Short mmCIF file of C-alpha atoms in Angstrom, two decimals:
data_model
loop_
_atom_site.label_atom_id
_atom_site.label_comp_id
_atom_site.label_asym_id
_atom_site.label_seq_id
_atom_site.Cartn_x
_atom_site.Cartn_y
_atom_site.Cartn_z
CA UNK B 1 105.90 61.74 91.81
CA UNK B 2 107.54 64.06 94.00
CA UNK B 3 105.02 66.39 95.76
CA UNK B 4 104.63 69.54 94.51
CA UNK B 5 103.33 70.77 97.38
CA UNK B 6 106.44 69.49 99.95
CA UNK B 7 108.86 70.17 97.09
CA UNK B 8 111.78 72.63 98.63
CA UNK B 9 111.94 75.96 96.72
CA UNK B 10 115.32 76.58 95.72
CA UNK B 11 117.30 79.22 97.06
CA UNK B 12 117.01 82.75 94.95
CA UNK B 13 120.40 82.17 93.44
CA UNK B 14 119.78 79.05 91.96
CA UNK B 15 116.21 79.66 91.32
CA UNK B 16 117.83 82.68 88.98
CA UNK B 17 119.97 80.39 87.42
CA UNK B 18 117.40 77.94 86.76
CA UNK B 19 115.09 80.97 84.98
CA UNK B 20 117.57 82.68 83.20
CA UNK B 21 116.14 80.75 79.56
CA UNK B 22 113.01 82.10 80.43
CA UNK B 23 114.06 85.73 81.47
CA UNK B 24 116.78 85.65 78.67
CA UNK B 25 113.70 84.67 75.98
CA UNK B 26 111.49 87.34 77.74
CA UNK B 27 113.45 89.88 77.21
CA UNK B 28 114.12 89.18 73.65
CA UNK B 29 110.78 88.80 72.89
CA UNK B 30 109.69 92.19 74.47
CA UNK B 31 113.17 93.91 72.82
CA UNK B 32 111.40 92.47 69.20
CA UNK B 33 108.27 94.44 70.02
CA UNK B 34 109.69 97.68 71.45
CA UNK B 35 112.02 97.49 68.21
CA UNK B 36 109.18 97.14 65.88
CA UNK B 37 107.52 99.54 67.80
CA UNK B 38 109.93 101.93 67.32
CA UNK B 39 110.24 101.92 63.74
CA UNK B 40 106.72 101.93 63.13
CA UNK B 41 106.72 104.96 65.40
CA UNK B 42 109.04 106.41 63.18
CA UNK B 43 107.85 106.31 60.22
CA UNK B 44 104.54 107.76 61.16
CA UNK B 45 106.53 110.51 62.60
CA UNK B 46 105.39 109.48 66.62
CA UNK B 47 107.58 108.52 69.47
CA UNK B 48 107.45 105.55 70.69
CA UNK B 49 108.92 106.63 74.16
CA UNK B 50 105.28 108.93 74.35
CA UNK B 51 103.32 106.34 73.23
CA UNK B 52 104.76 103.89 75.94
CA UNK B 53 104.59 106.39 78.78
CA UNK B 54 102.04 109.42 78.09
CA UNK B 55 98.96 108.43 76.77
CA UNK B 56 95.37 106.81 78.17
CA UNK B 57 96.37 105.52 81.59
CA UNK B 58 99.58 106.49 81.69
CA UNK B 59 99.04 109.82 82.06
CA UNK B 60 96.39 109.36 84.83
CA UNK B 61 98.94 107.34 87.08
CA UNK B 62 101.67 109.84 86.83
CA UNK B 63 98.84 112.62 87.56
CA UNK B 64 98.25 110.62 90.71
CA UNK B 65 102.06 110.55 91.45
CA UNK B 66 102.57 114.42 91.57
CA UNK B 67 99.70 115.85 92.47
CA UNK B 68 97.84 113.22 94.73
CA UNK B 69 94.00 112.20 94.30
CA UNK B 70 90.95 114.23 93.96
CA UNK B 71 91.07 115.11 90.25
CA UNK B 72 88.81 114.97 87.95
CA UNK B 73 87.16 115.88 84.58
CA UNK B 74 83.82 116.70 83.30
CA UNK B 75 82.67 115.39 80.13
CA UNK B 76 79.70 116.90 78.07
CA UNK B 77 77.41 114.01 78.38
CA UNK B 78 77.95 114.37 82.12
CA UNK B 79 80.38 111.97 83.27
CA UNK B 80 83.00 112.29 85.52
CA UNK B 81 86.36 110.71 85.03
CA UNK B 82 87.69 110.19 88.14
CA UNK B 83 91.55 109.38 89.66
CA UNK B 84 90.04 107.97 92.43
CA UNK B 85 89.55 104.96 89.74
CA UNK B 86 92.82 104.29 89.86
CA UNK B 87 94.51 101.92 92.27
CA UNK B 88 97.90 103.31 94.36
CA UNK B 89 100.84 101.04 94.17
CA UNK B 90 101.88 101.98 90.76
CA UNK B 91 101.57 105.85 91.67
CA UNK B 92 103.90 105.56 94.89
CA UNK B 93 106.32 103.51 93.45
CA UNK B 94 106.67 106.34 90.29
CA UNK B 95 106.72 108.95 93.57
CA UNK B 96 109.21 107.09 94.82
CA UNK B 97 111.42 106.50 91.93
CA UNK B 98 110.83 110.33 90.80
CA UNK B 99 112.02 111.39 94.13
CA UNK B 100 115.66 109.35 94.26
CA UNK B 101 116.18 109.38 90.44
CA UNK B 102 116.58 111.91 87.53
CA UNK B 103 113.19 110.30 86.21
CA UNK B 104 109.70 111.80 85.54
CA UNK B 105 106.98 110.40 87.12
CA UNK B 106 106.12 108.94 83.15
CA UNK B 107 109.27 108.03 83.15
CA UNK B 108 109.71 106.23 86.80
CA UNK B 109 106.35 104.56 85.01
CA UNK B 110 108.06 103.18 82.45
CA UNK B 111 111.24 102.05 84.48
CA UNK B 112 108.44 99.96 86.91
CA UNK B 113 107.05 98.47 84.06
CA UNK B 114 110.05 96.95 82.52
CA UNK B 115 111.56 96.02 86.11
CA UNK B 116 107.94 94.45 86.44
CA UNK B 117 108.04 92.52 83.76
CA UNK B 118 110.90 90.74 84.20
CA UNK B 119 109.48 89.88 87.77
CA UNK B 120 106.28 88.47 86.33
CA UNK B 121 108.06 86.59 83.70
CA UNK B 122 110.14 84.98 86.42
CA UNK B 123 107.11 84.58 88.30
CA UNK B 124 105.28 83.02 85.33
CA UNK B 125 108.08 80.63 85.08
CA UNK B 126 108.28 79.77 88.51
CA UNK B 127 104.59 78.68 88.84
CA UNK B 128 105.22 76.68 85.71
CA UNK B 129 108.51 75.04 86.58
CA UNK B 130 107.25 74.08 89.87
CA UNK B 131 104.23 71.98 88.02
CA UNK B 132 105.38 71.10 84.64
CA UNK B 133 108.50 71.21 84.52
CA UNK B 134 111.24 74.39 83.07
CA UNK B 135 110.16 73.21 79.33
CA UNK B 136 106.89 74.43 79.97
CA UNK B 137 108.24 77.54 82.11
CA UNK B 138 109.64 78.70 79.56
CA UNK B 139 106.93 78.16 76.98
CA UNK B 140 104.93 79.83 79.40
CA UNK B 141 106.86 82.57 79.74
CA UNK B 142 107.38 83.18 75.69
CA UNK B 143 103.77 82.75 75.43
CA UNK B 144 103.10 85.50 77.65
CA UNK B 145 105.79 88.02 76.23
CA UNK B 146 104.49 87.53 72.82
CA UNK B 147 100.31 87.90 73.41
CA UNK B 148 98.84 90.32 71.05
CA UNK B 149 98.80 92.62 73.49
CA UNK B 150 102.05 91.97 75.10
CA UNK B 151 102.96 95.49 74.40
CA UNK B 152 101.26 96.83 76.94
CA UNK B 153 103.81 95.03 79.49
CA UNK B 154 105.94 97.72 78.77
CA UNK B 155 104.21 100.74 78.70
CA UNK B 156 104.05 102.59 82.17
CA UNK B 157 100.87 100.93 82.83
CA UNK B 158 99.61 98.31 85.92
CA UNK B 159 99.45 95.02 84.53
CA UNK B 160 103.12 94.14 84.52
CA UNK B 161 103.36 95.05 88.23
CA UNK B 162 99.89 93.41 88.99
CA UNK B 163 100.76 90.31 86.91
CA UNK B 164 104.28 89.88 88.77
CA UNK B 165 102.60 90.08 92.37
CA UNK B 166 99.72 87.50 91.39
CA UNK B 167 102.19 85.32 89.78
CA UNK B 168 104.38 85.14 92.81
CA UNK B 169 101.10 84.91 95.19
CA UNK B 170 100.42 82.10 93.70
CA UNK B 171 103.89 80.39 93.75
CA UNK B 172 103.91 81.53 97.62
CA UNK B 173 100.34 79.59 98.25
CA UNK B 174 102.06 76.25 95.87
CA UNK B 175 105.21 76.44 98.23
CA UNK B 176 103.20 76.87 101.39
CA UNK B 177 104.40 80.19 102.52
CA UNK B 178 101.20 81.85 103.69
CA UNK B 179 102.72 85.00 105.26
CA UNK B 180 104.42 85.92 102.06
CA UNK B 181 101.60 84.61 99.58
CA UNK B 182 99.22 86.67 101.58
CA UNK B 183 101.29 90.07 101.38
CA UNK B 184 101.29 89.76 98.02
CA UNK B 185 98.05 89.27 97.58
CA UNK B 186 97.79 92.33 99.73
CA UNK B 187 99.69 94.55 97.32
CA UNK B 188 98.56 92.77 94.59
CA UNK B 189 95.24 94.78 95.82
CA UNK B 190 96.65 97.97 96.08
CA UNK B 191 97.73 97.68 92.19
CA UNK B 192 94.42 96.71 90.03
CA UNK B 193 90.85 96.28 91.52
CA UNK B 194 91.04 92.63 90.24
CA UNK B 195 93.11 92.19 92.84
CA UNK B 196 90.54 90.81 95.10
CA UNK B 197 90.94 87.43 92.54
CA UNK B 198 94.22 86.84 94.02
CA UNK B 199 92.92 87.17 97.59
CA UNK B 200 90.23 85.18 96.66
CA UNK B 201 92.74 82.67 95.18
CA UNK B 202 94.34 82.34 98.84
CA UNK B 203 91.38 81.96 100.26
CA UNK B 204 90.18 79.05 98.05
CA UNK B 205 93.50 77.30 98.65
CA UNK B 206 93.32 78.19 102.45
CA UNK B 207 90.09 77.23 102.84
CA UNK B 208 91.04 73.51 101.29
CA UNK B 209 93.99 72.93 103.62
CA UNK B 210 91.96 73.34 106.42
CA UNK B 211 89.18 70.94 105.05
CA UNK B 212 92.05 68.69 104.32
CA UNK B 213 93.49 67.89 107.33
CA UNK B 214 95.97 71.24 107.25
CA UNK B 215 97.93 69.90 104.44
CA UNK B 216 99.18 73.09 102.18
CA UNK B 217 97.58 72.75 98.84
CA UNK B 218 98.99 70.59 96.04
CA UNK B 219 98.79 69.91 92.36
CA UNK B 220 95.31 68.89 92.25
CA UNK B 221 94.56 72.01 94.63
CA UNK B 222 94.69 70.77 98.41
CA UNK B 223 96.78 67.46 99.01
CA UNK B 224 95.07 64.01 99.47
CA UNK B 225 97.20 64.07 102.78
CA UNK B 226 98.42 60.64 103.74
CA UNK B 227 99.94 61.80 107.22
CA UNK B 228 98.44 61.86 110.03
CA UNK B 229 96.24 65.11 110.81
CA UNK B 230 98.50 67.84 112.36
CA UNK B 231 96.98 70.09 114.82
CA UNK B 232 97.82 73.50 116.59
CA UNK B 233 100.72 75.27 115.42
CA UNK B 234 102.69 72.26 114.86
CA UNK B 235 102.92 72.14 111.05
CA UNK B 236 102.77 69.09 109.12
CA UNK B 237 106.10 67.63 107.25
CA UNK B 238 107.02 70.39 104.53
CA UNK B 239 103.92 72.06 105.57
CA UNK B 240 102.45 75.45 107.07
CA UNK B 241 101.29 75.88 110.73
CA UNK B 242 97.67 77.00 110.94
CA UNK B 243 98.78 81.02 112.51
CA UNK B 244 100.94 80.66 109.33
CA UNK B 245 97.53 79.44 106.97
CA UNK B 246 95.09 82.22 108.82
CA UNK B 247 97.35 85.11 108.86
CA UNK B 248 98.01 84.55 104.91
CA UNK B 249 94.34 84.61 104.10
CA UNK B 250 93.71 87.62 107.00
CA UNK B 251 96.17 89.84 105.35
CA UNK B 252 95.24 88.87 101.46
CA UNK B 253 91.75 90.93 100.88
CA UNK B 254 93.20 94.31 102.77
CA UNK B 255 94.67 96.09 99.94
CA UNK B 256 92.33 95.90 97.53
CA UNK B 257 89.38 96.40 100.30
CA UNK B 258 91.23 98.84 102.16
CA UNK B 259 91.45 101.19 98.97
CA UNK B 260 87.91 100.51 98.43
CA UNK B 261 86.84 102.12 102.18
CA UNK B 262 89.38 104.98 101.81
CA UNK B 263 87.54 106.07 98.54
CA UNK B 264 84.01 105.06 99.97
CA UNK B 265 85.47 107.82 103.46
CA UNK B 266 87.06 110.06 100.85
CA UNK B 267 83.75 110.49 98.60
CA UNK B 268 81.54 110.38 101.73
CA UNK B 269 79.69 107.75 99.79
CA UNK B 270 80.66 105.23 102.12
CA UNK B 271 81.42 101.41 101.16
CA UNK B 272 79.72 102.12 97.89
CA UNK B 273 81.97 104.68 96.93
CA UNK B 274 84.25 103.34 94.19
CA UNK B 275 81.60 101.85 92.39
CA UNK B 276 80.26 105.36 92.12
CA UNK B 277 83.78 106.30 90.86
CA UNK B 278 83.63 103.21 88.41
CA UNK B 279 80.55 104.23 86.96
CA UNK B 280 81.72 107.84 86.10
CA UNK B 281 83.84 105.83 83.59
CA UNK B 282 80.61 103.52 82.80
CA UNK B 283 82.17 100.61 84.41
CA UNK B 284 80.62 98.20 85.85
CA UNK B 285 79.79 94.40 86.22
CA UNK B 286 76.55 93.33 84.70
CA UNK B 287 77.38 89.65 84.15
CA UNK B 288 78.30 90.77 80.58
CA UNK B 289 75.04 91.71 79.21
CA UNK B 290 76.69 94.84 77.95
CA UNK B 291 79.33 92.72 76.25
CA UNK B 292 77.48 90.94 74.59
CA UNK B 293 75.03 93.89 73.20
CA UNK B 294 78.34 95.04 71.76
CA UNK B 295 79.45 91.95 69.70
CA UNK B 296 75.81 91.82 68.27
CA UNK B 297 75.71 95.14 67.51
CA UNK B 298 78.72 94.53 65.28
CA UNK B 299 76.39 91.83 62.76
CA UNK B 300 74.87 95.27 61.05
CA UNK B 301 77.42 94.81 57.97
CA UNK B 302 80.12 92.89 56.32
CA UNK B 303 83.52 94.55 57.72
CA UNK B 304 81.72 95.13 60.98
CA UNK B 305 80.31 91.79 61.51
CA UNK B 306 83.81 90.45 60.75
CA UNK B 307 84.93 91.87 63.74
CA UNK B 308 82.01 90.79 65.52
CA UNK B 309 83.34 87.12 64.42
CA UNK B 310 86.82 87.52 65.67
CA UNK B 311 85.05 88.63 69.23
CA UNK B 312 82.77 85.55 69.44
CA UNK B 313 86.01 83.36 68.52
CA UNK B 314 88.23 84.76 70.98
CA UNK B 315 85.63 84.35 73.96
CA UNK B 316 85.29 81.04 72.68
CA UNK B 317 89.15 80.21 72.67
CA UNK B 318 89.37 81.91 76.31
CA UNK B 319 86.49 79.35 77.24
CA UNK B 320 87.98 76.38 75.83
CA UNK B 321 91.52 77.52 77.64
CA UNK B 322 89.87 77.26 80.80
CA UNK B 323 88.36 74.26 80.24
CA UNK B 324 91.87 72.57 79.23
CA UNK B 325 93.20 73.79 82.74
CA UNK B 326 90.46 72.76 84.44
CA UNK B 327 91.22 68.87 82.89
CA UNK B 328 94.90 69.86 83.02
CA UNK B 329 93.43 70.24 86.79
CA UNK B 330 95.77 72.49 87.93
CA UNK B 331 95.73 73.37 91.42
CA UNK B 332 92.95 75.18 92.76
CA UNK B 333 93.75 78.41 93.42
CA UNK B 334 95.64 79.05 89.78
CA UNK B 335 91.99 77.96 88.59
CA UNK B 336 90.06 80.40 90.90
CA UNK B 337 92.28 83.17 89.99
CA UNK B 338 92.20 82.55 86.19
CA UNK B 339 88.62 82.18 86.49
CA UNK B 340 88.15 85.15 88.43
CA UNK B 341 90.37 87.72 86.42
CA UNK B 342 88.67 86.08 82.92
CA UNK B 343 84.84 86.66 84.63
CA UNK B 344 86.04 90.02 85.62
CA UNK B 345 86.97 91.14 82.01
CA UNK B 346 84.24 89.23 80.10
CA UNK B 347 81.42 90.54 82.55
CA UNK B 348 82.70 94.06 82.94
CA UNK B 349 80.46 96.83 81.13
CA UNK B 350 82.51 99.45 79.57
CA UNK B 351 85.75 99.94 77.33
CA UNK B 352 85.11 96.89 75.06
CA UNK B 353 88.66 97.11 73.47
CA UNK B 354 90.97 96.87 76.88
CA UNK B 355 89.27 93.61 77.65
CA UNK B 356 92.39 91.48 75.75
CA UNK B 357 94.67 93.92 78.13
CA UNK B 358 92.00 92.97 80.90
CA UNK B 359 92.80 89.22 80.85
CA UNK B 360 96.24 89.61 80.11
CA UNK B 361 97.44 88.97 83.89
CA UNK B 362 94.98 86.01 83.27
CA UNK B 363 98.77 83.72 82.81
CA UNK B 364 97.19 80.47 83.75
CA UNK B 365 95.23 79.86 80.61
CA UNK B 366 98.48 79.70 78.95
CA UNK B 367 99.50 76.60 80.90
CA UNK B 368 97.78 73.84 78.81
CA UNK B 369 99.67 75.33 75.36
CA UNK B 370 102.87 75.73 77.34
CA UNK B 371 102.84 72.33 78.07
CA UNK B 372 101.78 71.05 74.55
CA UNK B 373 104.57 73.19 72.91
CA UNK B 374 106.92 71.22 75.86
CA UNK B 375 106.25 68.24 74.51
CA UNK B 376 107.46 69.29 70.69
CA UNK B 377 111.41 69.20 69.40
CA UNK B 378 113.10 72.21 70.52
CA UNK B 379 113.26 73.21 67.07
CA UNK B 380 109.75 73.03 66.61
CA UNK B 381 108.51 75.01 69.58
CA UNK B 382 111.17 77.46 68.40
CA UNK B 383 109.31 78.16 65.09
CA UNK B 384 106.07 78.59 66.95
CA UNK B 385 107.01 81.00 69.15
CA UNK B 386 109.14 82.56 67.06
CA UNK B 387 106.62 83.40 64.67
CA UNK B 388 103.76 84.41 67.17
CA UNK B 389 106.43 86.72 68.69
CA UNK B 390 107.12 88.35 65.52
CA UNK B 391 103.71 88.32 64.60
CA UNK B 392 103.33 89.90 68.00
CA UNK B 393 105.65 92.53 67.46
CA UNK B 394 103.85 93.57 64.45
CA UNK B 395 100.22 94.01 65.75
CA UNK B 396 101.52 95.85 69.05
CA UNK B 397 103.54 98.32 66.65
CA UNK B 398 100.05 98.83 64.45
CA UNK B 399 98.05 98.74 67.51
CA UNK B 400 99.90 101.18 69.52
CA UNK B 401 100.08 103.68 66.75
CA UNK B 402 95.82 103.39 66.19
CA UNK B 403 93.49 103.02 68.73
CA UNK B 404 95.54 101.32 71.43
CA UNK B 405 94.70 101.32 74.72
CA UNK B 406 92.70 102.16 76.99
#
């Protein structure tokens, strides 16, 4: 077997060419929903186009794009709701796009989103491709379009752009290109505070090279190298110099903790300061102790408890995911990332229904039923996803139009 680690990444052209199924089904998917969307929309007499780019979180990140940080509002039980909660990429790039276009900042929102999209979808497929083979990109990448809450990959929210940075991190660290995986990773923690999985994803797979001889990390997570160890900055066959290796994992971590200090400065709280900011929102990570008081609480009567069901069911199902890609053993640093954004969501302590938009940039978990739908006729896999994506369509229409998002 060829290794995936020393494999050659194509050039962009033909890499394009060799995603287009994936992008082409991607899009489709995500047209199905915004259709479905729209006609729901309708006939509760809403717009769709508001719902997408002016409500919950939305309308905090285009706040941030006009008018900068440092507002806030005060509820009656005291909290503070913050912008300082929110991360900066998204808000400069709708500055940006506001300032050279005819768009609103909503609108430049919205536009990011969908160009995001189809970056993370390509990203998706590349990571994929590159260790399964394009069957399973593509699964991958119709999987991820048509999640429950796939919806929310195109509203003029993070997780798009966040999920399209990770992904490509991630291919960047597979392909052994350090510099780039690591500037990424950088921006990746400008975007979403759970950035600091996909620095911590580079530094898992940087931290195995070394141990292994310098090799660049390879399907099983570092390469059982069977060269000779390389030293210096001469870089093994196919391979990454050690500047190349350090300066990936120095730059990864300085988005997401150099947005941290500026809000820690900013506050005059110091290093602690965006946890203070969290926990005018009640956020927080307590392991998920809070979590879990919420799905009991549901067990106090039949409808309720119900729900309470579904909840234990889909922690279980995220559980056993990650336990197929662990025995799928995919490389290392798609498992420390996966594990990291799914700990992140599960433990956090507030805002119990975003936690299936929490994990969505989660992609790896899909791997194990991308490659088990890979391994079906065409015609069979098409019925699957076909029908998830419809059914997909249908729940992000109703959820969209009810309590939604945050």
């Amino acid at each position: 077997m060829t290794d995936l680690a020393t494999r050659a990444a194509p050039p962009a052209a033909a890499a394009l060419r060799r995603a287009a199924p994936a992008l082409l089904g991607y899009a489709a998917v995500r047209a199905l929903g915004l259709v479905v969307l729209a006609l729901w929309s309708e006939a509760r007499g809403r717009s769709a186009y508001t719902l997408l780019t002016a409500r919950w979180d939305s309308l905090w990140y285009a706040r941030v794009a006009g008018l900068g940080y440092g507002y806030e509002v005060r509820l009656p039980n005291g909290d503070v709701h913050s912008n300082l909660a929110f991360f900066p990429l998204l808000p400069w790039l709708e500055r940006l796009l506001h300032a050279v276009t005819p768009l609103s900042y909503a609108g430049a929102g919205f536009a990011v989103a969908l160009v995001s999209s189809l970056a993370a979808a390509w990203g998706i497929f590349a990571v994929a491709d590159r260790l399964y083979g394009p069957r399973a990109g593509v699964c991958a990448v119709l999987l991820w379009a048509a999640l429950p809450v796939g919806i929310v990959q195109s509203m003029a929210y993070s997780e798009s752009l966040f999920t399209a940075l990770a992904a490509w991190s991630l291919y960047a660290v597979l392909a052994g290109r350090w510099p780039a995986a690591g500037s990424l990773a950088l921006l990746a923690g400008l975007t979403r505070p759970v950035g600091l999985a996909v620095a911590a994803a580079v530094w898992a797979a940087g931290i195995a090279s070394f141990v292994r001889n310098g090799s660049v990390p390879g399907p099983h997570g570092a390469r059982d190298s069977a060269h000779a160890p390389h030293h210096g900055d001469s870089p093994p066959p196919g391979g990454a110099t050690v500047r190349q290796r350090a300066l990936g994992m120095l730059l990864a971590p300085l988005g997401a903790a150099g947005y941290v200090l500026w809000v820690g400065r900013h506050t005059g709280r110091g290093p602690l300061g965006y946890l203070d900011v969290q926990a005018g929102w009640r956020n927080g990570f307590d392991g998920g102790y809070a979590f879990a008081r919420f799905v009991a609480g549901r067990f106090t009567s039949l409808p309720s408890a119900l729900a309470g069901v579904g909840l234990i069911a889909g922690v279980v199902l995220v559980g056993l995911l990650y336990g197929a890609c662990v025995r799928q053993r995919q490389p290392l640093p798609l498992l420390v990332y996966a594990g990291a954004v799914t700990a992140l969501a599960l433990c956090a302590s507030g805002y119990f229904g975003s936690k299936p938009r929490l994990l969505m940039p989660a992609f790896p978990l899909l791997l194990p039923l991308a490659v088990a739908l890979a391994r079906l006729r065409p015609s069979r896999s098409a019925l699957v996803l076909g029908g998830v994506a419809a059914a997909s369509a249908v729940y992000g229409a109703f959820w969209l139009n009810g309590s939604g998002p945050p």
